[in-house]
mmCIF file of C-alpha atoms and ligand atoms in Angstrom:
data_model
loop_
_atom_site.group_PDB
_atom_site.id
_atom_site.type_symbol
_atom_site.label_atom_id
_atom_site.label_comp_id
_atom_site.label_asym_id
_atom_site.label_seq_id
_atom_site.Cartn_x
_atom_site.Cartn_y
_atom_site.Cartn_z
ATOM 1 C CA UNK J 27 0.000 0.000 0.000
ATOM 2 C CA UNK J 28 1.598 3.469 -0.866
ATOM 3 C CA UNK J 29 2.096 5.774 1.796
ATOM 4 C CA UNK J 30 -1.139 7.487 2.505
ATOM 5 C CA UNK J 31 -3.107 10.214 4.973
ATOM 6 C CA UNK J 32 -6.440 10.735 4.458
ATOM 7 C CA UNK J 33 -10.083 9.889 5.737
ATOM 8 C CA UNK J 34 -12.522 7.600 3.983
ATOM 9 C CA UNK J 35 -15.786 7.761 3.890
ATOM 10 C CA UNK J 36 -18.691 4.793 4.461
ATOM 11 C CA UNK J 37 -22.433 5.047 4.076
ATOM 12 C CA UNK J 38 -22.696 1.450 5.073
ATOM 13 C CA UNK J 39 -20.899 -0.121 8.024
ATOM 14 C CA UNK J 40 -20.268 -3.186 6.112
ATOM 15 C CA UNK J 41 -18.468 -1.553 3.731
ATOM 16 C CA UNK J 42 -16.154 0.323 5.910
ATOM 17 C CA UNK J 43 -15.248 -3.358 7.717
ATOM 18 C CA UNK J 44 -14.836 -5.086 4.610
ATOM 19 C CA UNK J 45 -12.673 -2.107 3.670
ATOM 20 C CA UNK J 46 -10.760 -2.865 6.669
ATOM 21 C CA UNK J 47 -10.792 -6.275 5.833
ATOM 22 C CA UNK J 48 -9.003 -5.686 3.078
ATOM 23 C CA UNK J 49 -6.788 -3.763 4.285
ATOM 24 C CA UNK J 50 -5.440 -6.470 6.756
ATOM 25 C CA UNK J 51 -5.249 -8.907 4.029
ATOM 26 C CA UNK J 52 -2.986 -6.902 1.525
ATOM 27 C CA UNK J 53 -0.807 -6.161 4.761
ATOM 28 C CA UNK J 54 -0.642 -9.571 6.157
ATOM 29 C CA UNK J 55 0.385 -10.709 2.144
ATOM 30 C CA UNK J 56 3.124 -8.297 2.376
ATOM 31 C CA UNK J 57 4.406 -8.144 5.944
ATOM 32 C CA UNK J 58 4.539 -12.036 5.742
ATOM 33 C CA UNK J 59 6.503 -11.736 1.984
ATOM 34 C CA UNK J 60 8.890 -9.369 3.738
ATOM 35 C CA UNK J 61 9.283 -10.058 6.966
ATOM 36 C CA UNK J 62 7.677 -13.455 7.470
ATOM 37 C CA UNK J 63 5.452 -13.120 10.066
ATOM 38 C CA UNK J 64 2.534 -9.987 10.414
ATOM 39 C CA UNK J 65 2.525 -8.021 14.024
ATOM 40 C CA UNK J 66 -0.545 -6.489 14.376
ATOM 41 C CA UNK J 67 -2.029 -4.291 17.737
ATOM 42 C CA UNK J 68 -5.357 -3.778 18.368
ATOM 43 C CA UNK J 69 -7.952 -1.154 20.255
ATOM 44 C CA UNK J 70 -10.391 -2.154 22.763
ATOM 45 C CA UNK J 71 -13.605 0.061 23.161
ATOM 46 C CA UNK J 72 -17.006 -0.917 21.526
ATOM 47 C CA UNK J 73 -16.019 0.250 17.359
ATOM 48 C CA UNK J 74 -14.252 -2.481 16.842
ATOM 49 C CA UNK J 75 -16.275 -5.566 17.843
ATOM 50 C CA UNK J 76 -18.231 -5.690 14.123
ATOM 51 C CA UNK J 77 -14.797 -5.483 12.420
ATOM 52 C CA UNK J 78 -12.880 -8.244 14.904
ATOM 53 C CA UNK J 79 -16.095 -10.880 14.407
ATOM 54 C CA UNK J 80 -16.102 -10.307 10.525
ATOM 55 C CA UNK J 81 -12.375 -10.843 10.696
ATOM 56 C CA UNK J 82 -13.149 -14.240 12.465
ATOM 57 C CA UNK J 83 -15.932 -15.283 10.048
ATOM 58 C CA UNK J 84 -13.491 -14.435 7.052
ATOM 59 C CA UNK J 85 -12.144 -17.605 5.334
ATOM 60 C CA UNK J 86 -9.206 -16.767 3.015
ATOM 61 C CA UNK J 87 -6.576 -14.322 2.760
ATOM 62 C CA UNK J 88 -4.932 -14.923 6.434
ATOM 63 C CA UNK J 89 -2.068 -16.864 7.820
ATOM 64 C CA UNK J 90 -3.150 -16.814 11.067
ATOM 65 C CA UNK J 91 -0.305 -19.087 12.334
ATOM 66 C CA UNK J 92 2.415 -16.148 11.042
ATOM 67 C CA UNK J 93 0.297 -13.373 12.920
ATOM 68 C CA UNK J 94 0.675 -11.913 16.009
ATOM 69 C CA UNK J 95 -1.852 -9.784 17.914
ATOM 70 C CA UNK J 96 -0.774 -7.356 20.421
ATOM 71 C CA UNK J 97 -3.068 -5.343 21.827
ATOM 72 C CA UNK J 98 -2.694 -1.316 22.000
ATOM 73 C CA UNK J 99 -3.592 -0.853 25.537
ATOM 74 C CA UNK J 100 -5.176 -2.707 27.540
ATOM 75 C CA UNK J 101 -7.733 -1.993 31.487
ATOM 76 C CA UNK J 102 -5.171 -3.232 34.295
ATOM 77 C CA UNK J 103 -8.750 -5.931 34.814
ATOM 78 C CA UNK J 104 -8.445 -9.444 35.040
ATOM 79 C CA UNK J 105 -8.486 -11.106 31.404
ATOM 80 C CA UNK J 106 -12.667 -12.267 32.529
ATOM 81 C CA UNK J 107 -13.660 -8.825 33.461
ATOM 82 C CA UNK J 108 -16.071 -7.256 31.442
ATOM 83 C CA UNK J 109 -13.726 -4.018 31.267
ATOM 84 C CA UNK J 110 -11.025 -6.185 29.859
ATOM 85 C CA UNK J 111 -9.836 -5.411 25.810
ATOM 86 C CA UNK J 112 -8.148 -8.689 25.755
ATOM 87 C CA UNK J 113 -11.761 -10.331 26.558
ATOM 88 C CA UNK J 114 -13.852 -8.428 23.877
ATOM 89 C CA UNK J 115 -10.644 -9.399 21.454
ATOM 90 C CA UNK J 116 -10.706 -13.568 22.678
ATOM 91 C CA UNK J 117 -14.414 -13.779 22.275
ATOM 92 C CA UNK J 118 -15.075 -11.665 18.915
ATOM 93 C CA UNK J 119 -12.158 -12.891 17.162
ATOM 94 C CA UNK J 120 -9.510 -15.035 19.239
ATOM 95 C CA UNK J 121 -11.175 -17.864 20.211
ATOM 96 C CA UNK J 122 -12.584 -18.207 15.908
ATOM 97 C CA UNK J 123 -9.326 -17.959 13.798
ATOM 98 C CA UNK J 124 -6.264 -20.541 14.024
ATOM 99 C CA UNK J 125 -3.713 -18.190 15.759
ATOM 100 C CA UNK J 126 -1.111 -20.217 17.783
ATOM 101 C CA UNK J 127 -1.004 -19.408 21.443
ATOM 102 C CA UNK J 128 2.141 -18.315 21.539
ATOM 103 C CA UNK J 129 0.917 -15.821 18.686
ATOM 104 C CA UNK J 130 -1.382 -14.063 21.005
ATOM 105 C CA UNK J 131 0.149 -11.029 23.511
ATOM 106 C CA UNK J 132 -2.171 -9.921 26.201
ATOM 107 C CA UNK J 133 -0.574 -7.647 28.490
ATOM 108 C CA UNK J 134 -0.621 -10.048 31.686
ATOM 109 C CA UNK J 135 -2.665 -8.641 34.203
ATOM 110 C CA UNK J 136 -2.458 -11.739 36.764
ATOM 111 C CA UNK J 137 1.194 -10.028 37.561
ATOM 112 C CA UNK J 138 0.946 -7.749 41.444
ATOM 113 C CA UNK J 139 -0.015 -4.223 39.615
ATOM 114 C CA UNK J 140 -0.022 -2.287 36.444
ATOM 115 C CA UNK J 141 3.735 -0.900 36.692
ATOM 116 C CA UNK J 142 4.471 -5.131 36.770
ATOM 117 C CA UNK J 143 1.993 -5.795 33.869
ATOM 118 C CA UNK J 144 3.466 -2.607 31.732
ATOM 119 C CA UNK J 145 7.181 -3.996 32.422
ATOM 120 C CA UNK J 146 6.185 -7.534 31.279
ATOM 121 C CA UNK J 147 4.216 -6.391 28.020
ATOM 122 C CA UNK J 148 7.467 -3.986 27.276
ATOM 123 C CA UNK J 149 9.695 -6.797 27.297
ATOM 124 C CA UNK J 150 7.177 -9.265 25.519
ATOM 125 C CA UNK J 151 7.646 -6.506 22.733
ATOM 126 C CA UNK J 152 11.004 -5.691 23.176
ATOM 127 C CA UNK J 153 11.871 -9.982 22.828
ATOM 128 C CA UNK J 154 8.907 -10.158 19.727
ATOM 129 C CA UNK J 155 10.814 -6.922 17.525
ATOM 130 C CA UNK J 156 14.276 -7.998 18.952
ATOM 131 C CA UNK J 157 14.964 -4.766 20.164
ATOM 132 C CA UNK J 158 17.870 -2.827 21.187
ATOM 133 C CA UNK J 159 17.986 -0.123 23.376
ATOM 134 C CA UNK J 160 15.871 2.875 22.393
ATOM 135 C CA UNK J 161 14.400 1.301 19.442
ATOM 136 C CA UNK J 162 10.453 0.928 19.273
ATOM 137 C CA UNK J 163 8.286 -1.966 17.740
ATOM 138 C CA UNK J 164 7.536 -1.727 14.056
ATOM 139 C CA UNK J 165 4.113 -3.154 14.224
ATOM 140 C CA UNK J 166 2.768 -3.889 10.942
ATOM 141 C CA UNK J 167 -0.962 -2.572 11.188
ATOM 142 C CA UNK J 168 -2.105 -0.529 14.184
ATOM 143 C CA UNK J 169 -5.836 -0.016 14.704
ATOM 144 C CA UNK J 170 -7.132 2.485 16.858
ATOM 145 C CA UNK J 171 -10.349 3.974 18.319
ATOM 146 C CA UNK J 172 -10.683 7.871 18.776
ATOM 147 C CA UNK J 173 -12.783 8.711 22.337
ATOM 148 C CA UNK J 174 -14.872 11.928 22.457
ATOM 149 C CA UNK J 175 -12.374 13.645 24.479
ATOM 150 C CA UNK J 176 -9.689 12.959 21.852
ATOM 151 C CA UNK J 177 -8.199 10.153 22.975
ATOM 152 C CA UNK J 178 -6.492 7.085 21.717
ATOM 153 C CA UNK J 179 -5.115 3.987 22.566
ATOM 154 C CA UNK J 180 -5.234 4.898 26.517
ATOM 155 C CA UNK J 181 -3.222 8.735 26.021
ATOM 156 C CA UNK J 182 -5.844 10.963 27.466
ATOM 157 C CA UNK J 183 -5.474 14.821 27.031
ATOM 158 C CA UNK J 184 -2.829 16.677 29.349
ATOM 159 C CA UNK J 185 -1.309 12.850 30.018
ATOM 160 C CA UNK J 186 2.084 12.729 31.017
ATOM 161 C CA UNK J 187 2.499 10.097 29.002
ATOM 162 C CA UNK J 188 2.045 12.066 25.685
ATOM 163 C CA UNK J 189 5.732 13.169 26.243
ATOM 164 C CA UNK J 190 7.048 9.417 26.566
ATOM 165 C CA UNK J 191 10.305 9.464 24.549
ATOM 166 C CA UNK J 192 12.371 6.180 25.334
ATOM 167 C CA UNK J 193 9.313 3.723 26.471
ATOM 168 C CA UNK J 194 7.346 1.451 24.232
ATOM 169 C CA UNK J 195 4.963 0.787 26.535
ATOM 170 C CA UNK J 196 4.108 2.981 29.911
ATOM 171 C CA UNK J 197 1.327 2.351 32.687
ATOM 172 C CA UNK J 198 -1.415 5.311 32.774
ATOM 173 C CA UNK J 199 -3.343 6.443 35.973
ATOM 174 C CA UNK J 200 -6.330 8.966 35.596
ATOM 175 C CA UNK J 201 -8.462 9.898 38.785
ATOM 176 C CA UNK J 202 -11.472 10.050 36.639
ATOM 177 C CA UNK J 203 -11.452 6.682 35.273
ATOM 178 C CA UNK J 204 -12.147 3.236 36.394
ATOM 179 C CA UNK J 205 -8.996 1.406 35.885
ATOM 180 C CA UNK J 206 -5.152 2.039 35.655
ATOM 181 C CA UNK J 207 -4.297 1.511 31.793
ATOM 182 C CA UNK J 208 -1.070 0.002 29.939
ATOM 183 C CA UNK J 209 -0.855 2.254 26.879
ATOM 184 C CA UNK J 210 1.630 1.742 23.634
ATOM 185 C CA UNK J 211 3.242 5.210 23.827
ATOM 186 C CA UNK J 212 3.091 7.520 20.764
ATOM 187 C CA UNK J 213 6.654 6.954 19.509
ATOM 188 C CA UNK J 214 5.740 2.875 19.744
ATOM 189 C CA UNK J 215 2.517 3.781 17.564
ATOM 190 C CA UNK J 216 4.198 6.019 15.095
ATOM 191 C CA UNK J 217 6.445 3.756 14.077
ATOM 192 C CA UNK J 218 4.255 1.376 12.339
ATOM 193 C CA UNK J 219 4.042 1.331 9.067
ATOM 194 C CA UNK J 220 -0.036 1.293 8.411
ATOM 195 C CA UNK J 221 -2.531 2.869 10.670
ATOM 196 C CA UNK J 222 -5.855 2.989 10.670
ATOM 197 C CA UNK J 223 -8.317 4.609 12.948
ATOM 198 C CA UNK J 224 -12.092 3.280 12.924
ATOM 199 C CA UNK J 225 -14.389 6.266 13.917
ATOM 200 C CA UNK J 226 -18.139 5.677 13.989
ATOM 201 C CA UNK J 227 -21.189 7.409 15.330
ATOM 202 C CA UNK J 228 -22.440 11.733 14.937
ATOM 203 C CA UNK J 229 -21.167 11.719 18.128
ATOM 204 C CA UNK J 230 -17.395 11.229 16.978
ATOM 205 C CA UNK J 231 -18.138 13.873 14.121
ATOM 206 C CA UNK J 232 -16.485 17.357 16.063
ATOM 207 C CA UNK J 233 -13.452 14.948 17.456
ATOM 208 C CA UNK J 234 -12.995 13.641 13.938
ATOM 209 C CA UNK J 235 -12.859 17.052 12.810
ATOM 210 C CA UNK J 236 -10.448 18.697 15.038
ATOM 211 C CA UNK J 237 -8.273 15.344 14.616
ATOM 212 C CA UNK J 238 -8.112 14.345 11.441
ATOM 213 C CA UNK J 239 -8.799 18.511 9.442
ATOM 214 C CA UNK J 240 -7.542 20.727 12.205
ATOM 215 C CA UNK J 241 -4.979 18.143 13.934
ATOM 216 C CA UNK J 242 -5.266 20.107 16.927
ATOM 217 C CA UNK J 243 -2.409 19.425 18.995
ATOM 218 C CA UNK J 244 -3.890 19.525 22.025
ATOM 219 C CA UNK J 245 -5.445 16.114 21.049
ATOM 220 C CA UNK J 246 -3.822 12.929 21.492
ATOM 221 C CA UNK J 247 -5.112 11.490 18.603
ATOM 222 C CA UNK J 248 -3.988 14.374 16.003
ATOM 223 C CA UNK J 249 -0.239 13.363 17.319
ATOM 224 C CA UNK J 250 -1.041 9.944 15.831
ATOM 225 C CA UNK J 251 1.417 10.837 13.055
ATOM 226 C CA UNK J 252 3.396 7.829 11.650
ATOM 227 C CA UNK J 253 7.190 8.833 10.835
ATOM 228 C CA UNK J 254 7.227 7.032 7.838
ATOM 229 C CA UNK J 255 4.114 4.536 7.593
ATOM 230 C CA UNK J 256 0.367 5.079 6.506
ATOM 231 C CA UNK J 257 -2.550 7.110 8.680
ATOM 232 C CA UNK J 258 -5.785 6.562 7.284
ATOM 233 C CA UNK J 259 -9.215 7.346 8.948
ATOM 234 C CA UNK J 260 -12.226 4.992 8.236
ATOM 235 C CA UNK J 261 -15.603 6.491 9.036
ATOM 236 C CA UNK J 262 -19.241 6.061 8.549
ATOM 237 C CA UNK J 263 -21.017 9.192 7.318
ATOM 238 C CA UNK J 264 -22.000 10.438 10.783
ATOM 239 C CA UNK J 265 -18.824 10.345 12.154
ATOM 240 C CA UNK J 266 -17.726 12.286 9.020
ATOM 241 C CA UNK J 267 -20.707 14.572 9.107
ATOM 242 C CA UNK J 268 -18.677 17.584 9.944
ATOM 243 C CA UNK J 269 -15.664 16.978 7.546
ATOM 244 C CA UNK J 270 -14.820 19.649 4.748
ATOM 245 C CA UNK J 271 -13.709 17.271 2.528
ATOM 246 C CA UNK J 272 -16.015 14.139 1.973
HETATM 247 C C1 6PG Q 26 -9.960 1.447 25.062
HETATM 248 C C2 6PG Q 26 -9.554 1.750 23.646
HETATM 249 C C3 6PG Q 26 -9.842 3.210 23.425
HETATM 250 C C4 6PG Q 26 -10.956 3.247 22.403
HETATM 251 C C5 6PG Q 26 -11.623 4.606 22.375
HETATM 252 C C6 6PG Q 26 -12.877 4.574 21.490
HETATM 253 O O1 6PG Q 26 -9.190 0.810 25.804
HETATM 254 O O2 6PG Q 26 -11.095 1.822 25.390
HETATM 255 O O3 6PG Q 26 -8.327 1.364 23.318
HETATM 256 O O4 6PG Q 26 -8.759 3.959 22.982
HETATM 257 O O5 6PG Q 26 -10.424 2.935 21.118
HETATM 258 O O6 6PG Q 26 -11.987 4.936 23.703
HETATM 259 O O7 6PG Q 26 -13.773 3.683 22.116
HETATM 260 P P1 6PG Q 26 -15.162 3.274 21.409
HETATM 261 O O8 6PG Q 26 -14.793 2.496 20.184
HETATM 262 O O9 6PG Q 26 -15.871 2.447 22.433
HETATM 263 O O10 6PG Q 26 -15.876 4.564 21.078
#
């Protein structure tokens, strides 16, 4: 796929997941003629749950056994709870396609506490990409979610976290929310080579606007800026209701 940024369009849900589809396809053919094996990370949240149980009712066009699934941040919850992203992953796609065990990377929340769990999952990634020191993951396909407050992954506005320079991976702690997060930091995203963000719903449309039109820095999301990989935004026509360009 040639390098790309820009936001498509879908009147029909279907199409934007088969669109998707696709895309995972033509970058598991080439990761895997490349590199030999695809590394893919994937959002929580309630978007993606259509796109993850098409994925696992898709026949052809994935080597399952060469791909592995990371996930881009995961609820320190254990792997049952109903807050868990590794749970909605297992149960909408995991537990239907052929992956190998030792294929699938949860971020281990059975360890003591998130800084434990965030140390694991950074040297899971670290061993996975054979990393030295200061060098992030290449994953090949990122998808993300973008939350009304223009968030992604698990970097919430005004995070420390947003200015995570040497860290893949960092734990995230936010009075006003539930659960302490384990986030992939911004230099561990942008260094993928295809991203795609799946926005859906009128009530993404203003977010989706000041992200992907008026990148508004103060957004998390609009610093989702790959150094030299593909951004592409994949929305339904609400989400995109308040786009210039459609
Ligand atoms: C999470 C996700 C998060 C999500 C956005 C959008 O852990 O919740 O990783 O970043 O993608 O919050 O969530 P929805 O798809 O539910 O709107």
């Amino acid at each position: 796929m040639d390098s790309v940024k820009e936001t498509l369009v879908f009147d029909e849900k279907e199409a934007l997941v088969a669109y998707t589809i696709e895309i995972w396809k033509r970058v598991c053919a080439t990761s895997i003629a490349e590199r030999g094996r695809m590394t893919v990370a994937l959002s929580g949240g309630r978007t993606p749950v259509d796109l993850y149980s098409s994925l696992a009712q898709e026949g052809e066009g994935f080597s399952w056994e060469k791909t592995h699934i990371f996930l881009v941040d995961e609820r320190f919850v254990p792997h049952d709870d109903e807050d868990s992203n590794f749970r909605m992953i297992k149960e909408t796609l995991l537990t239907a396609v052929t992956a190998p065990k030792e294929n699938i990377h949860p971020v281990d929340t059975s360890l003591p506490g998130p800084d434990e769990a965030a140390e694991a999952y950074e040297k899971e990634i670290i061993r996975h990409f054979r990393l030295g020191p200061g060098q992030f993951p290449r994953f090949d396909l990122v998808l993300l979610g973008l939350g009304e407050d223009g968030h992604t992954a698990s970097l919430f506005p005004g995070s420390a976290v947003l200015q995570e320079k040497s860290h893949p991976v960092r734990v995230v702690r936010l009075d006003n929310k539930l659960h302490d997060r384990i986030t992939l930091t911004l230099p561990a995203i942008n260094n993928a080579h295809h991203i795609v963000f799946h926005v859906e719903g009128a009530h993404k449309a203003e977010m989706l606007r000041k992200v992907a039109e008026v990148k508004d820095p103060d957004l998390p999301a609009s610093l989702i800026n790959p150094a030299e990989g593909d951004l592409l935004f994949l929305a339904d026509r609400p989400a995109a209701g308040l786009l210039l360009k459609q």
